């Protein structure tokens, strides 16, 4: 089956179509198969240059994109702001243009400020450069590759041979934690409501403003907000916990971590009200014993956290491959 793909940049999931979600799932499935072989490399992006421009700290996303690019045989440039010309006063746009002049074909960009990947993509388009920009997390805005790997993890759990967006229709998914500061939540809200899932958000009122109901407007799925945990967990098929992003909490938004864990922490006991076979997700990094109890986090019967990381490589291979103009994996 031929996959049609026309998008050059991946900056947001707000306007992703069901066909695009399914193209990513199907392509990632082929790459998961490649990663299971003895020789885990394909020549698909040989000669292409991928630049990892991470202006904000990252462990899994940066390494995952690096490994994905290497498995596709691309050449990869890594960039660390602290040891770069940014320290000499170079602007972010000039950093991007320098990478362009070196023949970079794809730029994977993470920045602490929302909109930076879009600004760079717009400027490179204006210059007529045929470069692709992939948003690897911008401020509190979006983190598309994380939501796509979450989608792949969920859909392959339902059908490991044929993951499709439609498989999440009517599934109850609880998203719990620091939703206010979470770009992961925002990207997931686009994908999960596109999948016609029933999404329940739960957090203390200071971390879940009413405005979030906006994401459910005129979408196939349902979006329901709760300021208590139990109604979100009741009969849930999946529970996604989010890290308390203390580095972004400028005001005192929470009483204490202990109290947060008592009211919103996910534990074995609390999961008893969910569907049998409920699974938990977390994008990482985890504050152990805060968002999820330490025992639950390490319980392979419930936790999909390691699968999310593994899925991330196949999904990012798929994204790099598709935006590079690949038609069939
Ligand atoms: C997240 C991020 O950086 O947005 N982590 C990730 O990419 N896996 C979530 C977080 O920082 O809490």
mmCIF file of C-alpha atoms and ligand atoms in Angstrom, residues 60-61 110 143 146 183-184 243 245 283-285, ligand 1:
data_model
loop_
_atom_site.group_PDB
_atom_site.id
_atom_site.type_symbol
_atom_site.label_atom_id
_atom_site.label_comp_id
_atom_site.label_asym_id
_atom_site.label_seq_id
_atom_site.Cartn_x
_atom_site.Cartn_y
_atom_site.Cartn_z
ATOM 1 C CA UNK A 60 15.160 10.661 25.675
ATOM 2 C CA UNK A 61 13.899 12.888 22.867
ATOM 3 C CA UNK A 110 13.589 21.949 20.840
ATOM 4 C CA UNK A 143 5.535 17.967 21.344
ATOM 5 C CA UNK A 146 5.860 12.377 21.799
ATOM 6 C CA UNK A 183 3.251 20.403 25.673
ATOM 7 C CA UNK A 184 2.881 16.600 25.746
ATOM 8 C CA UNK A 243 5.453 15.269 35.365
ATOM 9 C CA UNK A 245 7.170 20.740 35.845
ATOM 10 C CA UNK A 283 6.425 10.658 28.872
ATOM 11 C CA UNK A 284 9.302 10.879 31.358
ATOM 12 C CA UNK A 285 11.275 12.105 33.128
HETATM 13 C C1 LIG B 1 8.608 15.849 28.158
HETATM 14 C C2 LIG B 1 9.046 17.156 27.587
HETATM 15 O O1 LIG B 1 10.227 17.498 27.591
HETATM 16 O O2 LIG B 1 8.181 17.832 27.093
HETATM 17 N N1 LIG B 1 9.546 14.850 28.137
HETATM 18 C C3 LIG B 1 9.841 14.198 26.973
HETATM 19 O O3 LIG B 1 10.087 14.789 25.951
HETATM 20 N N2 LIG B 1 9.806 12.859 27.001
HETATM 21 C C4 LIG B 1 7.842 15.978 29.390
HETATM 22 C C5 LIG B 1 8.467 16.617 30.588
HETATM 23 O O4 LIG B 1 9.481 17.288 30.517
HETATM 24 O O5 LIG B 1 7.876 16.438 31.663
#
